[in-house]
PDB file of C-alpha atoms in Angstrom:
ATOM      1  CA  MET A   1     118.265 -79.327  69.048  1.00  0.00           C
ATOM      2  CA  THR A   2     118.701 -82.623  71.051  1.00  0.00           C
ATOM      3  CA  ARG A   3     121.208 -85.369  70.055  1.00  0.00           C
ATOM      4  CA  SER A   4     117.950 -87.813  68.822  1.00  0.00           C
ATOM      5  CA  LEU A   5     116.417 -85.230  66.598  1.00  0.00           C
ATOM      6  CA  LEU A   6     119.831 -84.220  65.098  1.00  0.00           C
ATOM      7  CA  LEU A   7     120.351 -87.969  64.364  1.00  0.00           C
ATOM      8  CA  THR A   8     116.877 -88.403  63.161  1.00  0.00           C
ATOM      9  CA  LEU A   9     117.457 -85.359  60.745  1.00  0.00           C
ATOM     10  CA  LEU A  10     120.827 -86.471  59.411  1.00  0.00           C
ATOM     11  CA  GLY A  11     119.807 -89.962  59.158  1.00  0.00           C
ATOM     12  CA  GLY A  12     116.612 -88.869  57.138  1.00  0.00           C
ATOM     13  CA  GLY A  13     119.193 -86.723  54.725  1.00  0.00           C
ATOM     14  CA  ALA A  14     121.506 -89.757  54.286  1.00  0.00           C
ATOM     15  CA  VAL A  15     118.571 -92.028  53.553  1.00  0.00           C
ATOM     16  CA  TRP A  16     117.131 -89.342  51.210  1.00  0.00           C
ATOM     17  CA  LEU A  17     120.529 -88.988  49.295  1.00  0.00           C
ATOM     18  CA  LEU A  18     121.056 -92.397  49.190  1.00  0.00           C
ATOM     19  CA  THR A  19     117.543 -93.061  47.480  1.00  0.00           C
ATOM     20  CA  VAL A  20     118.092 -90.273  44.907  1.00  0.00           C
ATOM     21  CA  ALA A  21     121.591 -91.880  43.954  1.00  0.00           C
ATOM     22  CA  VAL A  22     119.780 -95.507  43.577  1.00  0.00           C
ATOM     23  CA  VAL A  23     117.329 -93.767  41.469  1.00  0.00           C
ATOM     24  CA  THR A  24     119.847 -92.201  39.334  1.00  0.00           C
ATOM     25  CA  GLU A  25     121.843 -95.238  38.766  1.00  0.00           C
ATOM     26  CA  LEU A  26     118.601 -97.036  37.964  1.00  0.00           C
ATOM     27  CA  VAL A  27     117.460 -94.569  35.054  1.00  0.00           C
ATOM     28  CA  GLY A  28     121.143 -94.646  33.859  1.00  0.00           C
ATOM     29  CA  TRP A  29     120.871 -98.356  33.847  1.00  0.00           C
ATOM     30  CA  LEU A  30     117.562 -98.368  32.058  1.00  0.00           C
ATOM     31  CA  PHE A  31     119.256 -96.562  29.375  1.00  0.00           C
ATOM     32  CA  GLY A  32     122.208 -98.693  29.296  1.00  0.00           C
ATOM     33  CA  TRP A  33     124.688 -96.147  30.539  1.00  0.00           C
ATOM     34  CA  PRO A  34     124.968 -93.772  27.422  1.00  0.00           C
ATOM     35  CA  ALA A  35     127.990 -91.871  27.054  1.00  0.00           C
ATOM     36  CA  VAL A  36     125.775 -88.590  26.562  1.00  0.00           C
ATOM     37  CA  PHE A  37     124.789 -88.569  30.090  1.00  0.00           C
ATOM     38  CA  GLY A  38     128.241 -88.154  31.304  1.00  0.00           C
ATOM     39  CA  GLY A  39     129.193 -89.793  34.525  1.00  0.00           C
ATOM     40  CA  LEU A  40     132.227 -91.698  35.686  1.00  0.00           C
ATOM     41  CA  ARG A  41     132.877 -94.592  33.116  1.00  0.00           C
ATOM     42  CA  ILE A  42     133.747 -97.864  35.064  1.00  0.00           C
ATOM     43  CA  GLY A  43     133.945-100.339  31.934  1.00  0.00           C
ATOM     44  CA  THR A  44     130.405-100.457  30.408  1.00  0.00           C
ATOM     45  CA  ALA A  45     128.690 -98.751  33.300  1.00  0.00           C
ATOM     46  CA  ALA A  46     129.034 -95.179  34.711  1.00  0.00           C
ATOM     47  CA  LEU A  47     128.506 -93.695  38.298  1.00  0.00           C
ATOM     48  CA  TYR A  48     126.514 -90.476  38.378  1.00  0.00           C
ATOM     49  CA  TRP A  49     126.004 -87.783  41.075  1.00  0.00           C
ATOM     50  CA  PRO A  50     122.824 -88.174  42.450  1.00  0.00           C
ATOM     51  CA  GLY A  51     119.935 -86.349  40.696  1.00  0.00           C
ATOM     52  CA  GLN A  52     121.793 -86.108  37.562  1.00  0.00           C
ATOM     53  CA  PHE A  53     118.992 -87.811  35.637  1.00  0.00           C
ATOM     54  CA  LEU A  54     117.168 -84.386  35.902  1.00  0.00           C
ATOM     55  CA  THR A  55     119.465 -83.206  33.436  1.00  0.00           C
ATOM     56  CA  TRP A  56     118.969 -86.034  31.095  1.00  0.00           C
ATOM     57  CA  ARG A  57     115.327 -85.172  30.134  1.00  0.00           C
ATOM     58  CA  GLY A  58     116.253 -83.126  27.038  1.00  0.00           C
ATOM     59  CA  LEU A  59     118.482 -85.584  25.693  1.00  0.00           C
ATOM     60  CA  LEU A  60     115.819 -88.259  25.555  1.00  0.00           C
ATOM     61  CA  ALA A  61     113.309 -88.920  22.928  1.00  0.00           C
ATOM     62  CA  PRO A  62     109.806 -87.601  23.924  1.00  0.00           C
ATOM     63  CA  GLY A  63     108.621 -91.050  24.450  1.00  0.00           C
ATOM     64  CA  HIS A  64     111.219 -91.944  27.180  1.00  0.00           C
ATOM     65  CA  ARG A  65     111.026 -88.714  29.182  1.00  0.00           C
ATOM     66  CA  TRP A  66     108.111 -90.225  31.466  1.00  0.00           C
ATOM     67  CA  ILE A  67     110.668 -92.034  32.881  1.00  0.00           C
ATOM     68  CA  VAL A  68     112.639 -89.252  34.226  1.00  0.00           C
ATOM     69  CA  THR A  69     109.245 -87.665  35.466  1.00  0.00           C
ATOM     70  CA  VAL A  70     108.565 -90.588  37.259  1.00  0.00           C
ATOM     71  CA  ALA A  71     112.153 -91.013  38.958  1.00  0.00           C
ATOM     72  CA  ALA A  72     111.488 -87.317  39.858  1.00  0.00           C
ATOM     73  CA  LEU A  73     108.307 -88.411  41.540  1.00  0.00           C
ATOM     74  CA  VAL A  74     109.754 -91.421  43.285  1.00  0.00           C
ATOM     75  CA  CYS A  75     112.534 -88.978  44.829  1.00  0.00           C
ATOM     76  CA  THR A  76     109.654 -86.617  45.985  1.00  0.00           C
ATOM     77  CA  ALA A  77     107.655 -89.367  47.489  1.00  0.00           C
ATOM     78  CA  ALA A  78     110.887 -90.374  49.488  1.00  0.00           C
ATOM     79  CA  ALA A  79     111.414 -86.889  50.681  1.00  0.00           C
ATOM     80  CA  LEU A  80     107.833 -86.681  51.734  1.00  0.00           C
ATOM     81  CA  ALA A  81     108.011 -89.886  53.560  1.00  0.00           C
ATOM     82  CA  LEU A  82     110.986 -88.752  55.428  1.00  0.00           C
ATOM     83  CA  ALA A  83     109.707 -85.355  56.262  1.00  0.00           C
ATOM     84  CA  VAL A  84     106.715 -87.063  57.702  1.00  0.00           C
ATOM     85  CA  ARG A  85     108.898 -89.217  59.812  1.00  0.00           C
ATOM     86  CA  VAL A  86     110.720 -86.238  60.921  1.00  0.00           C
ATOM     87  CA  GLY A  87     107.655 -84.331  61.883  1.00  0.00           C
ATOM     88  CA  LEU A  88     106.472 -87.252  64.052  1.00  0.00           C
ATOM     89  CA  ALA A  89     109.951 -87.445  65.745  1.00  0.00           C
ATOM     90  CA  LEU A  90     109.582 -83.381  66.311  1.00  0.00           C
ATOM     91  CA  ARG A  91     105.990 -83.913  67.909  1.00  0.00           C
ATOM     92  CA  GLY A  92     107.797 -86.429  70.085  1.00  0.00           C
ATOM     93  CA  ASP A  93     104.544 -88.341  70.159  1.00  0.00           C
ATOM     94  CA  ARG A  94     105.603 -91.913  71.299  1.00  0.00           C
ATOM     95  CA  SER A  95     102.007 -93.400  71.812  1.00  0.00           C
ATOM     96  CA  PRO A  96     101.808 -96.860  70.297  1.00  0.00           C
ATOM     97  CA  ARG A  97      99.361 -96.506  67.177  1.00  0.00           C
ATOM     98  CA  PHE A  98      99.807-100.398  66.150  1.00  0.00           C
ATOM     99  CA  GLY A  99     102.205-103.425  66.543  1.00  0.00           C
ATOM    100  CA  ALA A 100     103.520-104.568  69.588  1.00  0.00           C
ATOM    101  CA  GLY A 101     102.760-101.407  71.417  1.00  0.00           C
ATOM    102  CA  ARG A 102      98.801-101.987  71.149  1.00  0.00           C
ATOM    103  CA  TRP A 103      99.253-105.790  72.245  1.00  0.00           C
ATOM    104  CA  ALA A 104      97.691-106.925  75.069  1.00  0.00           C
ATOM    105  CA  ASP A 105      99.579-107.511  78.344  1.00  0.00           C
ATOM    106  CA  GLY A 106      99.261-110.142  81.106  1.00  0.00           C
ATOM    107  CA  ALA A 107      96.767-107.906  82.868  1.00  0.00           C
ATOM    108  CA  ASP A 108      94.502-107.411  79.850  1.00  0.00           C
ATOM    109  CA  VAL A 109      94.427-110.983  79.324  1.00  0.00           C
ATOM    110  CA  HIS A 110      93.337-111.673  82.724  1.00  0.00           C
ATOM    111  CA  ARG A 111      90.675-109.088  82.829  1.00  0.00           C
ATOM    112  CA  SER A 112      89.313-110.055  79.582  1.00  0.00           C
ATOM    113  CA  GLY A 113      88.653-113.619  81.365  1.00  0.00           C
ATOM    114  CA  LEU A 114      90.501-115.473  78.612  1.00  0.00           C
ATOM    115  CA  LEU A 115      92.333-116.823  81.428  1.00  0.00           C
TER     116      LEU A 115
END
């Protein structure tokens, strides 16, 4: 395994874990950090383990369970996006698809007759 691939995998895992942690804190914040959710209490707020929101579904009223579902979908979408990013890195395809890699250089401008 190359070093850049390993760094890509570790970076993707760290970004995903951070995303799950932020989503967990956001769900806790939306409900006002109730004591029944557990977590480490810091004043009126609480710190939760990443993904702890998945255990809160049964504690919520049926009308509020959709928030946990949406949070799980956001974490799944982040995992899929990172998997695509790692997949592209594994392919090793470095051809420019958009952005500065597709801009014309000096030879292209002269060939077009614009200058």
